[in-house]
Coordinates of C-alpha atoms (C1' of nucleotides) in Angstrom, one line a residue:
Chain A
M1 CA -0.3 0.2 0.1
S2 CA 2.9 2.3 0.7
L3 CA 4.7 2.8 -2.8
P4 CA 1.7 4.4 -4.7
H5 CA 1.3 7.2 -2.4
A6 CA 5.4 7.2 -1.9
I7 CA 5.4 7.9 -5.5
L8 CA 2.6 10.7 -5.3
T9 CA 4.8 12.3 -2.7
A10 CA 7.6 12.1 -4.7
L11 CA 5.9 13.4 -7.6
L12 CA 4.2 16.4 -5.6
E13 CA 7.7 17.6 -4.3
K14 CA 8.8 17.4 -8.3
P15 CA 7.1 16.2 -11.5
S16 CA 9.6 13.5 -12.7
S17 CA 9.4 11.3 -15.3
G18 CA 9.7 7.0 -14.2
I19 CA 13.7 7.2 -14.3
E20 CA 13.9 10.0 -12.4
L21 CA 12.1 9.0 -9.8
T22 CA 13.7 5.4 -9.5
R23 CA 16.8 7.8 -9.0
R24 CA 15.2 10.0 -6.3
F25 CA 13.7 7.0 -4.5
D26 CA 17.4 5.4 -4.8
K27 CA 18.6 8.5 -2.8
S28 CA 15.8 10.1 -0.3
I29 CA 12.8 8.4 -0.4
G30 CA 14.2 5.0 -0.9
Y31 CA 16.0 5.2 2.4
F32 CA 12.5 4.0 3.8
W33 CA 10.9 2.2 1.3
S34 CA 13.3 1.3 -1.6
A35 CA 11.6 0.2 -5.1
T36 CA 12.9 -0.6 -8.5
H37 CA 12.2 0.6 -11.4
Q38 CA 9.7 -1.9 -12.5
Q39 CA 7.5 -1.3 -9.3
I40 CA 7.5 2.5 -10.7
Y41 CA 6.7 2.0 -13.8
R42 CA 3.9 -0.2 -12.7
D43 CA 2.4 2.0 -10.3
L44 CA 2.7 5.2 -12.4
G45 CA 0.6 3.3 -15.0
K46 CA -1.9 2.4 -12.4
L47 CA -1.9 5.9 -10.6
E48 CA -2.5 7.2 -14.2
R49 CA -4.9 5.2 -15.2
D50 CA -6.8 5.8 -12.0
G51 CA -7.1 9.2 -12.9
L52 CA -4.5 10.5 -9.9
I53 CA -1.7 11.7 -12.2
R54 CA -1.4 12.5 -15.7
A55 CA 1.4 12.7 -18.1
L56 CA 2.4 15.8 -19.0
P57 CA 1.3 16.5 -22.8
T58 CA 3.9 15.7 -25.3
D59 CA 3.9 14.7 -29.0
Q60 CA 6.4 12.3 -28.6
P61 CA 5.9 8.5 -29.0
T62 CA 5.9 7.2 -25.3
R63 CA 8.3 3.8 -25.7
G64 CA 12.0 5.3 -24.6
Q65 CA 10.5 8.7 -24.3
K66 CA 11.0 10.6 -21.0
K67 CA 7.4 11.0 -19.6
E68 CA 7.1 13.5 -16.9
Y69 CA 4.0 12.7 -14.7
E70 CA 2.4 15.5 -12.5
V71 CA -0.1 15.0 -9.5
L72 CA -3.6 15.7 -9.9
P73 CA -6.2 17.3 -7.8
E74 CA -7.3 14.1 -6.8
G75 CA -3.8 12.5 -6.4
R76 CA -3.4 15.0 -3.7
A77 CA -6.8 14.4 -2.1
E78 CA -5.9 10.2 -1.9
L79 CA -2.6 10.9 -0.3
A80 CA -3.9 13.3 2.2
R81 CA -6.7 10.4 2.8
W82 CA -4.1 7.8 3.3
T83 CA -1.6 9.7 5.5
A84 CA -4.5 10.7 7.9
E85 CA -6.2 6.7 7.7
S86 CA -5.7 4.9 10.6
Q87 CA -2.7 2.1 10.0
D88 CA -1.5 -0.9 12.2
P89 CA 2.5 -0.8 13.0
K90 CA 4.0 -3.5 10.8
A91 CA 5.2 -6.4 12.7
L92 CA 9.0 -6.7 13.5
R93 CA 10.4 -9.0 10.7
D94 CA 14.0 -9.7 10.6
P95 CA 15.9 -12.5 8.8
L96 CA 18.7 -12.0 10.7
A97 CA 17.0 -12.8 14.6
V98 CA 15.9 -16.0 12.9
R99 CA 19.6 -16.8 12.0
I100 CA 20.8 -16.0 15.7
R101 CA 18.0 -18.5 16.7
A102 CA 19.2 -21.1 14.2
A103 CA 22.4 -20.6 15.3
A104 CA 21.3 -21.1 19.2
V105 CA 20.4 -24.6 17.4
V106 CA 22.8 -25.7 15.3
G107 CA 25.7 -23.5 16.1
T108 CA 27.4 -20.4 15.3
E109 CA 29.7 -21.8 12.5
G110 CA 30.6 -19.2 10.1
L111 CA 28.3 -16.7 11.1
V112 CA 30.7 -14.0 12.9
A113 CA 32.5 -12.7 9.1
D114 CA 28.9 -12.0 8.1
L115 CA 28.1 -10.4 11.2
Q116 CA 30.8 -8.4 11.0
R117 CA 29.9 -7.8 7.3
H118 CA 26.6 -6.2 8.5
F119 CA 28.2 -4.3 11.6
D120 CA 30.6 -2.7 8.4
L121 CA 27.4 -2.3 6.3
H122 CA 25.1 -0.6 9.0
Q123 CA 27.9 1.7 10.0
R124 CA 28.5 3.0 6.3
Q125 CA 24.9 3.7 6.0
L126 CA 24.5 5.3 9.7
E127 CA 27.9 7.5 8.4
T128 CA 25.9 8.3 5.0
Y129 CA 22.9 9.4 6.8
Q130 CA 25.1 11.7 9.1
E131 CA 26.3 13.1 6.1
I132 CA 22.6 14.0 4.9
E133 CA 22.0 15.2 8.4
R134 CA 24.9 17.5 8.3
R135 CA 24.1 19.0 4.6
D136 CA 20.8 19.2 4.8
F137 CA 19.5 20.0 8.1
P138 CA 21.9 22.3 9.4
A139 CA 20.2 25.0 11.7
D140 CA 17.4 24.2 13.8
T141 CA 14.7 26.8 12.9
E142 CA 13.1 25.3 9.9
A143 CA 9.8 25.3 8.6
L144 CA 7.2 22.2 9.7
D145 CA 7.6 20.3 6.5
D146 CA 11.9 20.2 6.8
R147 CA 11.1 19.1 10.6
L148 CA 9.5 16.5 9.6
R149 CA 11.8 15.5 7.0
H150 CA 14.5 15.5 9.7
L151 CA 12.7 13.5 11.9
V152 CA 12.6 10.6 9.2
L153 CA 16.0 11.1 8.9
R154 CA 16.8 10.7 12.7
A155 CA 14.7 7.2 11.9
G156 CA 17.2 6.1 9.9
I157 CA 20.3 7.5 11.8
D158 CA 18.8 5.8 15.2
M159 CA 18.1 2.4 13.4
E160 CA 21.9 2.1 11.7
T161 CA 22.9 3.3 15.7
F162 CA 20.9 0.0 17.0
W163 CA 22.2 -2.4 14.4
T164 CA 25.9 -1.1 15.3
N165 CA 25.6 -1.6 18.9
W166 CA 23.4 -4.7 19.1
L167 CA 25.7 -5.8 16.8
T168 CA 28.5 -5.0 18.9
Q169 CA 26.9 -6.9 21.8
V170 CA 26.4 -10.5 19.5
L171 CA 29.6 -10.1 18.1
E172 CA 30.6 -9.9 22.1
E173 CA 29.0 -12.9 22.8
L174 CA 31.0 -14.6 20.0
G175 CA 33.9 -13.9 21.6
Q176 CA 34.6 -11.2 18.5
E177 CA 35.4 -8.0 18.3
P178 CA 33.3 -5.7 16.1
P179 CA 35.8 -3.3 14.0
G180 CA 38.8 -4.4 11.9
E181 CA 41.2 -3.6 15.1
A182 CA 41.2 -6.9 16.8
P183 CA 43.3 -9.5 14.8
Q184 CA 42.2 -13.2 16.4
A185 CA 41.4 -13.4 19.9
P186 CA 41.6 -17.2 20.0
E187 CA 38.2 -18.1 21.5
A188 CA 37.9 -16.0 24.6
S189 CA 34.0 -16.1 25.6
S190 CA 33.3 -12.9 27.1
E191 CA 32.6 -13.9 30.8
G192 CA 32.1 -9.8 32.5
D193 CA 29.1 -8.5 30.8
S194 CA 29.1 -5.0 30.2
S195 CA 26.0 -2.4 29.7
A196 CA 24.8 -1.9 26.7
Chain B
M1 CA 13.7 -17.3 2.2
S2 CA 13.4 -17.4 6.5
L3 CA 10.0 -18.8 7.3
P4 CA 11.0 -22.5 6.2
H5 CA 14.3 -21.9 8.7
A6 CA 12.4 -20.3 11.2
I7 CA 10.0 -23.6 11.1
L8 CA 13.7 -26.0 11.1
T9 CA 14.6 -24.0 14.2
A10 CA 11.6 -24.2 16.0
L11 CA 11.0 -28.3 14.8
L12 CA 14.3 -28.6 16.4
E13 CA 13.5 -27.1 19.3
K14 CA 10.5 -29.5 19.7
P15 CA 8.8 -31.9 16.9
S16 CA 5.2 -30.2 16.7
S17 CA 2.2 -30.1 14.5
G18 CA 1.2 -27.4 12.2
I19 CA -1.2 -25.6 14.6
E20 CA 1.2 -26.0 17.4
L21 CA 3.8 -24.3 15.5
T22 CA 1.7 -21.7 15.1
R23 CA 0.8 -20.9 18.6
R24 CA 4.7 -21.2 19.1
F25 CA 5.3 -18.8 16.2
D26 CA 2.6 -16.2 17.6
K27 CA 4.4 -16.3 21.4
S28 CA 8.1 -16.5 20.2
I29 CA 9.5 -16.8 17.0
G30 CA 6.5 -14.8 15.6
Y31 CA 7.7 -11.7 17.0
F32 CA 10.9 -11.8 14.8
W33 CA 9.1 -13.3 12.0
S34 CA 5.4 -13.9 12.2
A35 CA 3.2 -15.9 10.2
T36 CA -0.5 -17.5 9.6
H37 CA -1.2 -20.9 10.0
Q38 CA -1.5 -21.3 6.1
Q39 CA 1.5 -20.0 5.4
I40 CA 3.3 -22.7 7.8
Y41 CA 1.2 -25.4 6.6
R42 CA 1.9 -24.4 3.0
D43 CA 6.1 -24.9 4.2
L44 CA 5.6 -27.6 6.1
G45 CA 4.2 -29.7 2.8
K46 CA 6.9 -28.2 0.7
L47 CA 9.8 -29.4 3.2
E48 CA 8.1 -32.6 3.7
R49 CA 8.1 -33.0 0.0
D50 CA 11.9 -31.7 -0.2
G51 CA 12.6 -34.4 2.2
L52 CA 14.1 -31.6 5.2
I53 CA 11.6 -33.0 7.5
R54 CA 9.3 -35.9 8.5
A55 CA 5.7 -36.7 9.2
L56 CA 5.8 -38.8 12.5
P57 CA 4.3 -42.4 11.5
T58 CA 0.8 -42.5 12.4
D59 CA -2.1 -44.4 11.4
Q60 CA -4.7 -42.1 11.3
P61 CA -6.1 -40.3 8.2
T62 CA -4.5 -37.0 7.7
R63 CA -7.3 -34.3 7.3
G64 CA -8.4 -33.2 10.5
Q65 CA -6.0 -35.4 12.6
K66 CA -2.8 -33.9 14.0
K67 CA 0.5 -34.4 12.4
E68 CA 3.3 -34.1 14.2
Y69 CA 6.6 -33.0 12.4
E70 CA 10.0 -33.6 13.0
V71 CA 13.6 -32.6 11.3
L72 CA 15.9 -35.3 9.0
P73 CA 19.2 -34.5 9.0
E74 CA 19.2 -33.4 5.8
G75 CA 16.7 -30.5 7.1
R76 CA 19.6 -30.3 10.2
A77 CA 21.9 -29.6 7.9
E78 CA 19.9 -26.8 5.3
L79 CA 19.4 -25.0 8.3
A80 CA 23.1 -24.9 9.2
R81 CA 24.7 -24.2 5.6
W82 CA 21.8 -21.0 5.9
T83 CA 22.9 -19.8 9.0
A84 CA 26.5 -19.6 7.8
E85 CA 25.5 -18.3 4.5
S86 CA 26.4 -14.4 3.6
Q87 CA 23.2 -12.6 3.5
D88 CA 22.7 -8.6 2.7
P89 CA 20.8 -6.7 5.3
K90 CA 17.0 -6.2 4.3
A91 CA 16.7 -2.8 3.8
L92 CA 14.5 -0.2 6.0
R93 CA 11.0 -0.4 4.5
D94 CA 9.1 1.8 6.8
P95 CA 5.5 2.8 6.0
L96 CA 4.9 5.2 9.0
A97 CA 8.4 7.1 7.7
V98 CA 6.0 7.4 4.0
R99 CA 3.7 8.8 6.1
I100 CA 5.3 11.1 7.6
R101 CA 7.2 12.4 4.5
A102 CA 3.1 12.6 3.0
A103 CA 2.4 14.7 6.2
A104 CA 5.2 17.2 5.2
V105 CA 4.2 18.0 1.8
V106 CA -0.4 17.3 2.2
G107 CA 0.1 18.3 5.9
T108 CA -0.6 16.6 9.1
E109 CA -4.1 16.5 9.2
G110 CA -5.7 13.6 10.9
L111 CA -2.5 11.7 11.8
V112 CA -1.5 13.1 15.6
A113 CA -4.4 10.2 16.8
D114 CA -2.7 7.6 14.9
L115 CA 0.4 8.5 16.0
Q116 CA -0.4 8.3 19.9
R117 CA -2.1 5.1 19.1
H118 CA 1.0 3.4 17.5
F119 CA 2.9 5.2 20.8
D120 CA 0.7 2.8 23.0
L121 CA 1.3 -0.1 20.8
H122 CA 4.9 0.4 20.9
Q123 CA 4.8 0.7 24.3
R124 CA 2.7 -2.1 25.2
Q125 CA 4.5 -4.2 23.4
L126 CA 7.6 -2.8 24.9
E127 CA 6.6 -4.2 28.0
T128 CA 5.4 -7.6 26.7
Y129 CA 9.2 -8.2 25.9
Q130 CA 10.3 -7.1 29.5
E131 CA 7.9 -9.5 30.8
I132 CA 9.4 -12.1 29.0
E133 CA 13.1 -10.9 29.8
R134 CA 12.3 -10.9 33.3
R135 CA 10.7 -14.4 33.3
D136 CA 12.8 -16.4 31.0
F137 CA 16.7 -14.5 31.3
P138 CA 16.7 -14.1 34.7
A139 CA 20.4 -14.6 35.8
D140 CA 23.5 -13.6 33.7
T141 CA 25.8 -16.7 33.2
E142 CA 23.7 -19.1 30.7
A143 CA 25.0 -21.5 28.1
L144 CA 25.6 -19.9 25.1
D145 CA 22.2 -21.0 22.9
D146 CA 20.2 -19.3 25.8
R147 CA 22.3 -15.9 25.8
L148 CA 21.8 -16.0 22.2
R149 CA 18.0 -16.3 22.5
H150 CA 18.2 -13.3 25.0
L151 CA 20.3 -11.2 22.5
V152 CA 17.3 -11.2 20.0
L153 CA 14.8 -10.5 22.5
R154 CA 17.3 -7.5 23.4
A155 CA 16.8 -6.5 20.1
G156 CA 13.4 -6.6 20.2
I157 CA 13.3 -4.5 23.3
D158 CA 15.7 -2.1 21.9
M159 CA 13.6 -1.8 18.7
E160 CA 10.6 -1.1 20.7
T161 CA 12.2 1.7 22.6
F162 CA 13.5 3.1 19.7
W163 CA 10.1 3.5 18.6
T164 CA 8.3 4.8 21.5
N165 CA 11.2 7.5 21.5
W166 CA 10.9 8.6 18.2
L167 CA 6.9 8.9 18.2
T168 CA 7.4 11.2 21.5
Q169 CA 10.0 13.1 19.4
V170 CA 7.4 13.6 16.5
L171 CA 4.4 14.1 18.4
E172 CA 6.8 16.4 20.3
E173 CA 7.2 18.1 16.7
L174 CA 3.3 18.2 16.2
G175 CA 3.0 20.3 19.7
Q176 CA 1.3 17.1 21.2
E177 CA 2.5 14.9 24.2
P178 CA 2.7 11.1 23.9
P179 CA 1.0 10.3 27.0
G180 CA -2.4 11.8 27.7
E181 CA -1.7 15.4 28.0
A182 CA -2.0 17.5 25.3
P183 CA -2.1 21.2 24.9
Q184 CA -2.8 22.8 21.7
A185 CA -0.5 24.1 19.1
P186 CA -0.9 26.2 15.7
E187 CA -2.2 24.8 12.6
A188 CA 0.4 24.1 10.2
S189 CA -0.1 23.6 6.3
S190 CA 3.0 23.7 4.6
E191 CA 2.8 24.0 0.9
G192 CA 6.6 25.1 0.5
D193 CA 9.0 22.2 -1.7
S194 CA 12.7 22.6 -1.2
S195 CA 15.4 20.6 -3.3
A196 CA 15.0 16.8 -2.5
Chain C
dT1 C1' -27.2 -35.6 16.6
dA2 C1' -26.7 -30.9 16.1
dA3 C1' -23.8 -27.6 17.0
dT4 C1' -18.9 -25.7 18.1
dG5 C1' -14.7 -25.7 17.8
dC6 C1' -10.2 -27.4 16.2
dA7 C1' -6.5 -29.1 12.9
dT8 C1' -5.4 -29.0 8.2
dG9 C1' -5.9 -27.9 3.9
dT10 C1' -7.1 -24.8 -1.1
dA11 C1' -7.8 -20.9 -4.0
dA12 C1' -7.1 -16.5 -5.2
dC13 C1' -4.9 -12.1 -4.7
dG14 C1' -1.3 -8.1 -4.3
dA15 C1' 3.4 -6.5 -3.8
dG16 C1' 8.4 -7.4 -4.3
dT17 C1' 12.1 -9.5 -7.5
dT18 C1' 14.3 -10.7 -11.5
dA19 C1' 15.3 -11.4 -16.0
dC20 C1' 14.5 -9.8 -20.2
dA21 C1' 12.5 -6.7 -24.3
dT22 C1' 11.9 -3.0 -27.3
dG23 C1' 12.5 1.7 -28.9
dA24 C1' 15.4 5.8 -28.6
dT25 C1' 19.4 8.2 -28.0
dT26 C1' 24.4 9.4 -27.7
dT27 C1' 29.1 8.4 -29.7
dG28 C1' 32.8 6.2 -31.5
Chain D
dC1 C1' 26.4 3.2 -39.5
dA2 C1' 27.2 0.2 -35.4
dA3 C1' 27.6 0.1 -30.8
dA4 C1' 26.5 1.3 -26.6
dT5 C1' 23.3 3.5 -23.0
dC6 C1' 19.0 5.2 -21.6
dA7 C1' 14.1 5.3 -20.3
dT8 C1' 10.6 2.8 -20.5
dG9 C1' 7.9 -1.7 -20.2
dT10 C1' 6.5 -7.4 -20.1
dA11 C1' 6.9 -11.4 -18.2
dA12 C1' 7.3 -15.3 -14.6
dC13 C1' 8.2 -16.3 -9.9
dT14 C1' 8.1 -16.0 -4.5
dC15 C1' 6.5 -14.5 -0.6
dG16 C1' 2.6 -12.8 2.1
dT17 C1' -2.5 -12.2 3.0
dT18 C1' -7.6 -13.1 2.9
dA19 C1' -10.9 -15.9 2.5
dC20 C1' -12.8 -20.2 2.3
dA21 C1' -13.4 -25.6 2.6
dT22 C1' -13.2 -30.1 4.6
dG23 C1' -12.9 -33.7 8.3
dC24 C1' -12.3 -34.7 12.9
dA25 C1' -14.0 -34.8 17.9
dT26 C1' -16.2 -32.8 21.5
dT27 C1' -20.4 -31.6 24.5
dA28 C1' -24.8 -29.4 25.1

DNA sequence: TAATGCATGTAACGAGTTACATGATTTG
DNA sequence: CAAATCATGTAACTCGTTACATGCATTA
């Protein structure tokens, strides 16, 4: 249910073609709702058929030719309706948690390397978000819409912070250090549990 | 990819029928990977066809009759293989973030009530997890498998803590208090778009 | 025995992913 | 012009969700 509305939001911020939307998803909204170009084209077609957006008039043939879309009043109304609608929070759904639980049963063989990889990826994503925060949200007095966008970014920052902290704990539990500093700790079971 | 392996994990911990698995998912693994009974039956069938599990021998007819499954050696091997396999972290995917961004464009009309509802639900879930932690993980010296399970639960606790904190910030930004107190804030309908 | 509930299962649909196809534009 | 690339689009598949169906057991 979210992708069409994410597209409407992006198109309201700036009318775009499918490929432009795809790129903008890759670098802003997509941090919280990723989408491939196939999904985007599919939903653009559906939004157009439903009369929520329209292609800006051009005489060009369609295939292979850029097609810009803009949001119609019906689209804005639908987005406002959806935004105000009551929705249940989505249940937590985490493959890594499943894996750790599986490892509790079949052993942790081969798990550590991938956990360290995850740690690195989350740390890099955290730095990316912090970079964006520095660049786009410098001052503290902003318009409400920018403050809301900032809060969404903060959610991403807090989420990645959570992951790096949690993975650090898991790796410590498995006798490993998260960064690249510690080489091979030869099977040191960490008994002293530090607070998180 | 995760559900069959979550089922294998649960079956290794204790051989069960479909309905028992469904109930156990509702109260332990399901906190991190929920599943309906239809999904579980579908995947039990597939796991059985693939020779990873088998139904414990019974002379009973099948339909409407409890059918217990146990994991075969091939199933345990597959679970170990999957656990050690390199997997990319799943991208963040959050309808609420999409909604807040949409609200930054079309206005926050009608949003606050549902945010408060989310706050309550997350707070309640947090209490549930903390209850489980108190009940199932009291001491601090445990076997490795229990420490891993504890860490998975900690992930849930930290996640819900994040949500309650973040929603508190969003509600404050909208001039509301999360618990029950709620003074009034000026209306804000912003149309402005800046470079995204 | 009729009604209820329990346990297993089917069917149809929606959303996301991967692979591939086609028409236009650029460039060597 | 040929090759590469860009932009749009199709097709097939997997996974999760919703609604419903069938057979057994219990009990009022």
